[in-house]
Coordinates of C-alpha atoms in Angstrom, one line a residue:
X1 CA -39.8 18.8 -0.3
X2 CA -36.4 16.9 0.2
X3 CA -37.0 13.4 0.8
X4 CA -36.4 12.2 4.2
X5 CA -33.9 9.5 4.8
X6 CA -32.9 6.7 7.0
X7 CA -29.0 7.3 7.3
X8 CA -28.5 3.6 8.2
X9 CA -30.2 2.5 4.7
X10 CA -27.9 2.8 1.7
X11 CA -30.6 1.6 -0.7
X12 CA -32.9 4.6 0.1
X13 CA -30.0 7.0 -0.4
X14 CA -29.0 5.2 -3.6
X15 CA -32.8 5.9 -5.0
X16 CA -32.4 9.6 -4.5
X17 CA -30.7 11.5 -7.2
X18 CA -28.1 13.8 -5.4
X19 CA -24.7 14.8 -6.8
X20 CA -22.1 11.7 -6.3
X21 CA -19.2 12.6 -3.8
X22 CA -17.1 12.2 -6.8
X23 CA -18.4 15.7 -7.8
X24 CA -15.6 16.3 -10.1
X25 CA -16.3 13.0 -12.2
X26 CA -12.9 11.6 -11.5
X27 CA -14.3 8.2 -12.3
X28 CA -15.6 9.4 -15.8
X29 CA -11.8 9.6 -16.7
X30 CA -11.6 5.8 -17.2
X31 CA -12.4 3.9 -20.2
X32 CA -16.1 3.0 -20.4
X33 CA -15.4 -0.8 -19.6
X34 CA -13.6 0.2 -16.4
X35 CA -16.5 2.9 -15.5
X36 CA -18.7 -0.1 -15.7
X37 CA -16.8 -2.3 -13.4
X38 CA -16.2 0.3 -11.0
X39 CA -20.0 1.0 -10.9
X40 CA -20.7 -2.8 -10.4
X41 CA -17.8 -2.7 -7.7
X42 CA -19.6 0.3 -5.8
X43 CA -22.9 -1.4 -5.9
X44 CA -21.6 -4.7 -4.6
X45 CA -19.7 -2.9 -1.8
X46 CA -22.6 -0.5 -0.8
X47 CA -25.3 -3.3 -0.9
X48 CA -23.4 -6.2 0.5
X49 CA -20.3 -5.3 2.4
X50 CA -21.0 -2.0 4.3
X51 CA -24.4 -3.1 5.9
X52 CA -22.8 -5.9 7.6
X53 CA -19.6 -4.8 8.7
X54 CA -20.4 -2.8 11.6
X55 CA -21.1 -5.2 14.1
X56 CA -17.6 -7.0 13.2
X57 CA -16.0 -3.9 13.7
X58 CA -17.8 -3.3 17.3
X59 CA -16.9 -7.0 18.1
X60 CA -13.1 -6.5 16.7
X61 CA -13.8 -9.7 14.5
X62 CA -12.8 -10.5 11.0
X63 CA -15.7 -11.4 8.7
X64 CA -14.0 -14.6 6.8
X65 CA -17.3 -15.2 5.3
X66 CA -17.0 -11.9 3.2
X67 CA -13.6 -13.2 1.5
X68 CA -15.3 -15.2 -1.1
X69 CA -17.4 -12.2 -2.1
X70 CA -14.2 -10.1 -2.2
X71 CA -12.6 -12.7 -4.5
X72 CA -15.7 -13.0 -6.9
X73 CA -15.2 -9.3 -7.7
X74 CA -11.6 -9.6 -8.2
X75 CA -10.2 -7.8 -5.3
X76 CA -7.9 -10.8 -4.5
X77 CA -6.0 -10.2 -7.7
X78 CA -6.2 -6.5 -8.7
X79 CA -2.6 -6.5 -9.6
X80 CA -3.3 -9.1 -12.4
X81 CA -6.2 -7.4 -13.6
X82 CA -4.6 -5.4 -16.5
X83 CA -6.7 -2.5 -15.2
X84 CA -5.3 1.3 -15.5
X85 CA -3.6 2.5 -12.3
X86 CA -6.5 4.9 -12.0
X87 CA -9.0 2.2 -11.9
X88 CA -6.8 0.1 -9.3
X89 CA -7.0 3.5 -7.1
X90 CA -10.3 4.3 -7.3
X91 CA -11.1 0.4 -6.5
X92 CA -9.0 0.8 -3.3
X93 CA -11.1 4.2 -2.5
X94 CA -14.5 2.3 -3.3
X95 CA -13.5 -0.5 -0.8
X96 CA -12.4 2.0 1.8
X97 CA -15.9 3.8 1.2
X98 CA -17.5 0.5 2.4
X99 CA -15.0 -0.4 5.2
X100 CA -11.6 1.0 6.1
X101 CA -10.5 -2.5 7.6
X102 CA -11.5 -4.6 4.8
X103 CA -9.8 -1.9 2.2
X104 CA -6.5 -2.4 4.6
X105 CA -6.8 -6.1 3.9
X106 CA -7.4 -5.7 0.2
X107 CA -4.3 -3.0 -0.1
X108 CA -1.7 -5.1 1.9
X109 CA -2.9 -8.2 0.0
X110 CA -2.3 -6.7 -3.4
X111 CA 0.4 -4.1 -2.7
X112 CA 2.6 -5.7 -0.3
X113 CA 2.0 -9.5 -0.6
X114 CA 0.9 -10.6 -4.1
X115 CA 2.8 -7.7 -5.9
X116 CA 6.0 -8.5 -4.0
X117 CA 5.6 -12.1 -4.8
X118 CA 5.0 -11.6 -8.5
X119 CA 7.8 -9.2 -8.7
X120 CA 10.5 -10.8 -6.7
X121 CA 9.5 -14.4 -5.6
X122 CA 11.1 -17.7 -7.5
X123 CA 8.9 -19.4 -9.8
X124 CA 8.3 -22.2 -7.3
X125 CA 7.2 -19.6 -4.6
X126 CA 4.8 -18.1 -7.2
X127 CA 3.3 -21.5 -8.1
X128 CA 2.8 -22.2 -4.4
X129 CA 1.2 -19.4 -3.4
X130 CA -0.1 -16.9 -6.0
X131 CA -3.0 -19.0 -7.3
X132 CA -4.6 -19.5 -3.7
X133 CA -3.8 -15.7 -3.1
X134 CA -5.7 -14.6 -6.2
X135 CA -8.8 -16.2 -4.8
X136 CA -8.5 -15.1 -1.0
X137 CA -8.2 -19.0 -0.7
X138 CA -4.8 -18.1 1.0
X139 CA -3.7 -14.9 3.1
X140 CA -0.4 -13.8 3.5
X141 CA 1.0 -10.9 5.7
X142 CA 3.9 -8.2 5.6
X143 CA 6.1 -8.5 8.5
X144 CA 8.5 -5.6 8.6
X145 CA 7.6 -3.4 11.8
X146 CA 8.9 -4.5 15.0
X147 CA 8.2 -3.6 18.6
X148 CA 10.9 -1.2 18.8
X149 CA 11.4 -0.1 15.5
X150 CA 8.6 1.4 13.2
X151 CA 9.7 4.6 11.4
X152 CA 13.5 3.8 12.0
X153 CA 12.9 0.1 10.9
X154 CA 15.5 0.4 7.8
X155 CA 18.5 1.1 10.1
X156 CA 17.1 -0.5 13.3
X157 CA 15.7 -3.9 12.3
X158 CA 16.5 -6.5 14.8
X159 CA 15.1 -9.8 13.7
X160 CA 17.8 -12.0 12.6
X161 CA 18.2 -14.9 9.9
X162 CA 21.0 -17.1 10.3
X163 CA 22.2 -19.6 7.5
X164 CA 22.5 -23.2 8.5
X165 CA 23.2 -26.3 6.4
X166 CA 19.6 -27.1 6.0
X167 CA 18.3 -23.7 5.3
X168 CA 17.8 -20.2 7.8
X169 CA 16.8 -19.8 11.2
X170 CA 14.7 -16.9 12.0
X171 CA 14.9 -15.0 15.4
X172 CA 12.9 -12.0 16.4
X173 CA 9.7 -10.2 16.9
X174 CA 7.2 -8.4 14.7
X175 CA 4.5 -6.0 15.8
X176 CA 1.3 -4.5 14.0
X177 CA 1.0 -7.2 11.4
X178 CA -2.1 -6.9 9.7
X179 CA -3.9 -10.3 9.2
X180 CA -1.1 -12.1 11.4
X181 CA -3.5 -13.9 13.5
X182 CA -4.9 -15.9 10.4
X183 CA -2.4 -15.7 7.7
X184 CA -1.1 -18.8 6.2
X185 CA 2.4 -17.1 5.7
X186 CA 4.3 -14.0 6.7
X187 CA 6.9 -12.3 4.3
X188 CA 9.2 -11.8 7.1
X189 CA 12.3 -8.9 6.9
X190 CA 15.3 -10.3 8.8
X191 CA 18.8 -9.1 8.9
X192 CA 21.4 -11.7 7.6
X193 CA 23.9 -12.0 10.7
X194 CA 26.8 -13.0 8.0
X195 CA 26.4 -9.7 6.1
X196 CA 24.2 -7.6 8.0
X197 CA 21.8 -7.2 4.9
X198 CA 17.9 -7.0 5.2
X199 CA 16.4 -10.0 3.5
X200 CA 12.9 -11.3 2.8
X201 CA 11.6 -14.8 3.7
X202 CA 8.7 -16.8 3.4
X203 CA 7.6 -18.1 6.8
X204 CA 4.7 -20.3 7.1
X205 CA 2.9 -19.7 10.3
X206 CA 2.2 -22.9 11.5
X207 CA 6.0 -23.7 11.9
X208 CA 7.5 -24.5 15.2
X209 CA 8.7 -21.4 17.0
X210 CA 6.2 -19.0 15.7
X211 CA 3.9 -17.4 17.9
X212 CA 0.8 -15.2 17.2
X213 CA -0.9 -12.7 19.6
X214 CA -3.9 -10.7 18.6
X215 CA -3.6 -7.0 19.4
X216 CA -6.8 -6.0 20.9
X217 CA -8.5 -2.8 22.3
X218 CA -7.6 -0.6 19.3
X219 CA -9.5 2.5 18.7
X220 CA -10.1 2.0 15.1
X221 CA -9.4 -0.5 12.2
X222 CA -10.9 -3.0 14.5
X223 CA -11.8 -5.5 11.9
X224 CA -8.3 -5.7 10.8
X225 CA -6.6 -8.3 12.9
X226 CA -3.2 -6.8 13.9
X227 CA -0.7 -9.4 15.7
X228 CA 2.4 -9.6 17.4
X229 CA 4.4 -12.1 15.9
X230 CA 7.4 -13.9 17.7
X231 CA 9.9 -16.2 16.0
X232 CA 11.7 -18.3 18.4
X233 CA 14.5 -19.8 16.3
X234 CA 12.1 -20.8 13.6
X235 CA 13.5 -23.1 11.1
X236 CA 12.8 -22.8 7.3
X237 CA 14.1 -24.3 4.1
X238 CA 16.6 -22.6 1.9
X239 CA 14.1 -22.2 -0.8
X240 CA 11.9 -19.9 1.4
X241 CA 14.4 -17.0 0.8
X242 CA 12.7 -14.6 -1.7
X243 CA 15.6 -14.3 -4.2
X244 CA 14.6 -10.7 -5.2
X245 CA 14.2 -9.5 -1.6
X246 CA 18.0 -9.7 -1.1
X247 CA 18.2 -6.1 0.4
X248 CA 16.0 -3.3 1.6
X249 CA 16.4 -1.3 -1.6
X250 CA 13.8 -3.7 -3.4
X251 CA 11.3 -3.6 -0.1
X252 CA 11.4 0.3 -0.7
X253 CA 9.6 0.0 -3.8
X254 CA 6.8 -1.8 -2.2
X255 CA 6.5 0.6 0.8
X256 CA 6.4 3.4 -1.8
X257 CA 3.4 2.2 -3.8
X258 CA 1.8 1.0 -0.5
X259 CA 1.9 4.8 0.5
X260 CA 0.1 5.6 -2.6
X261 CA -2.5 3.2 -1.7
X262 CA -3.0 5.0 1.7
X263 CA -3.5 8.1 -0.2
X264 CA -6.6 6.2 -2.1
X265 CA -7.7 5.2 1.2
X266 CA -7.5 8.8 2.5
X267 CA -9.9 9.7 -0.4
X268 CA -12.1 6.7 -0.1
X269 CA -12.9 7.6 3.7
X270 CA -13.7 10.9 2.9
X271 CA -16.1 9.7 0.1
X272 CA -17.9 7.6 3.1
X273 CA -17.8 10.5 5.4
X274 CA -19.7 12.6 3.0
X275 CA -22.1 9.9 2.3
X276 CA -23.1 9.4 5.6
X277 CA -22.9 12.8 6.9
X278 CA -25.3 14.2 4.1
X279 CA -27.8 11.2 4.7
X280 CA -27.7 12.2 8.3
X281 CA -28.1 15.8 7.7
X282 CA -31.2 15.1 5.5
X283 CA -33.0 12.7 8.0
X284 CA -32.1 14.3 11.3
X285 CA -34.7 17.1 12.4
X286 CA -34.3 19.7 14.9
X287 CA -36.4 23.0 15.5
X288 CA -39.0 21.3 13.1
X289 CA -36.7 20.9 9.9
X290 CA -33.8 18.9 8.6
X291 CA -30.5 20.0 10.1
X292 CA -29.4 20.0 6.1
X293 CA -31.2 23.3 6.0
X294 CA -29.0 25.0 8.7
X295 CA -26.2 27.0 7.3
X296 CA -23.4 25.7 9.6
X297 CA -24.2 22.1 8.6
X298 CA -24.1 23.2 4.7
X299 CA -20.7 24.8 5.2
X300 CA -19.3 21.4 7.0
X301 CA -20.5 19.3 4.0
X302 CA -19.0 21.6 1.5
X303 CA -15.8 21.4 3.4
X304 CA -16.0 17.5 3.4
X305 CA -16.7 17.5 -0.1
X306 CA -13.9 20.0 -0.8
X307 CA -11.4 17.8 1.3
X308 CA -12.5 14.7 -0.8
X309 CA -12.3 16.3 -4.0
X310 CA -8.7 17.6 -3.4
X311 CA -7.7 14.1 -2.2
X312 CA -9.0 12.6 -5.2
X313 CA -7.2 15.3 -7.6
X314 CA -4.1 14.5 -5.9
X315 CA -4.3 10.6 -6.4
X316 CA -5.6 11.1 -9.8
X317 CA -2.2 12.6 -10.7
X318 CA -0.2 9.8 -8.9
X319 CA -2.2 7.5 -11.0
X320 CA -0.7 9.2 -14.1
X321 CA 3.0 9.4 -12.6
X322 CA 2.7 5.9 -11.7
X323 CA 1.7 4.9 -15.3
X324 CA 4.5 7.2 -16.8
X325 CA 7.3 5.8 -14.5
X326 CA 7.9 9.0 -12.8
X327 CA 6.4 8.0 -9.4
X328 CA 9.0 8.5 -6.6
X329 CA 8.7 8.1 -2.7
X330 CA 8.4 12.0 -2.0
X331 CA 5.2 11.9 -4.1
X332 CA 3.8 9.0 -2.3
X333 CA 4.8 10.7 0.9
X334 CA 3.1 14.1 0.1
X335 CA -0.1 12.5 -0.8
X336 CA -0.2 10.1 2.3
X337 CA 0.6 12.8 4.6
X338 CA -1.8 15.5 3.0
X339 CA -4.7 13.0 2.1
X340 CA -4.7 11.7 5.6
X341 CA -4.6 15.0 7.4
X342 CA -7.6 16.2 5.4
X343 CA -9.4 12.8 6.1
X344 CA -8.7 13.5 9.9
X345 CA -10.4 16.8 9.4
X346 CA -13.0 15.6 7.7
X347 CA -13.9 12.9 10.0
X348 CA -14.1 15.3 13.0
X349 CA -16.6 17.5 11.0
X350 CA -19.0 14.6 10.1
X351 CA -18.8 13.2 13.6
X352 CA -19.6 16.8 15.0
X353 CA -22.4 17.1 12.7
X354 CA -23.9 13.9 14.1
X355 CA -24.1 15.4 17.7
X356 CA -24.8 12.9 20.3
X357 CA -25.9 10.4 17.6
X358 CA -22.5 10.8 16.1
X359 CA -20.9 8.9 18.8
X360 CA -22.9 5.9 18.1
X361 CA -21.3 3.4 15.4
X362 CA -24.5 2.5 14.1
X363 CA -24.7 5.9 12.3
X364 CA -20.9 5.1 11.2
X365 CA -19.4 8.7 11.8
X366 CA -17.7 7.6 15.1
X367 CA -16.4 4.7 13.2
X368 CA -15.1 6.6 10.3
X369 CA -13.5 8.9 12.8
X370 CA -11.6 6.4 14.4
X371 CA -10.4 4.5 11.5
X372 CA -9.2 8.1 10.2
X373 CA -6.8 8.2 13.1
X374 CA -5.4 5.1 11.8
X375 CA -4.9 6.0 8.5
X376 CA -3.1 9.0 9.7
X377 CA -0.6 6.9 11.5
X378 CA 0.2 3.8 9.8
X379 CA 2.4 3.3 6.8
X380 CA 4.5 6.0 8.0
X381 CA 3.4 8.7 10.4
X382 CA 2.0 12.1 9.3
X383 CA 5.2 13.6 10.7
X384 CA 7.7 11.2 9.1
X385 CA 6.2 11.4 5.6
X386 CA 6.1 15.2 6.1
X387 CA 9.9 15.1 6.7
X388 CA 10.5 12.8 3.5
X389 CA 8.7 15.5 1.6
X390 CA 10.8 18.2 3.5
X391 CA 14.1 16.5 2.6
X392 CA 13.0 16.4 -1.0
X393 CA 12.4 20.1 -1.2
X394 CA 15.4 21.5 0.9
X395 CA 18.0 18.7 0.3
X396 CA 18.7 18.7 4.1
X397 CA 17.7 15.5 6.1
X398 CA 15.8 16.2 9.7
X399 CA 16.3 12.5 10.5
X400 CA 20.1 12.7 11.3

């Protein structure tokens, strides 16, 4: 007889030998030492992170007490780990499998803050910020999006930077800035009034003229503290200009990489959906038997697993392209759009499988459904990423 499981208890599920959601064994493509490291990361995240984050999600609070644990497992310095691109991607997927909000923090931290500073900052800036960032003792945020400019930010960016005798004056507003309520600094993109070029600056968020306001009542990604940031003639020294971020072109590389990271999130959330839906189907009885015995439920589980496997397969090839230096924006846009579309379908199937219980966050299925909607929208909406692919395959732009 199939063992009955409590779907809220990850240890019980771990003790039963079912096929892993990575049914085609993508992780086995890693060298043995990276396989071991990934197994340890999975066990840590499932045992110590996933069981405790639900209440934070319900309350829209950030679990600061978990940051040292994440740092202890190297998640603050993935970009310095020397690991393969495939390992990094699977690590992002595993964090997402435990919680999507924390995976957003880990991804933004590594791909858009740490990596940008490592690639584009001055030596002094690196020495000031990178040691603390690597251990999550310091947190930065990436401030590009504005209240009136999201998808059109490259041409519409309105925040300004004015050169003065003592440095720069930053004026403007940013919106949807992940971690902006508690970050130590923001990497702020502003338009130089002298030549109209977009430049990147380090702006410490305790400076006079900076206002931070939490964006509340979000349907998903509720642990991530998104913020409205306002810069009212904020004065910063000249050395806060990031020398390698003197134009928007340099930033595009980071945005391309971050869309690949969201592709890994899309794969990871589907692994989580499959895990929770399967556990629920095995534990929930109706008509005198587990609903896992019903044909419709098995078809839904197979479809979720198929979506997850397709997403993992795409991302595995993206890791290869990144290693070979052949990765470009249309590739990133394709996997971001496709992966999040499949994740949205998988999340709907999983929540539906939960019936009435599926709307309760304690079973995680509704939490995953809400978080999937955010993945579908951020880092370039599904529609915008689709148009980037369309432009690449037709040679005709639909944006203008």
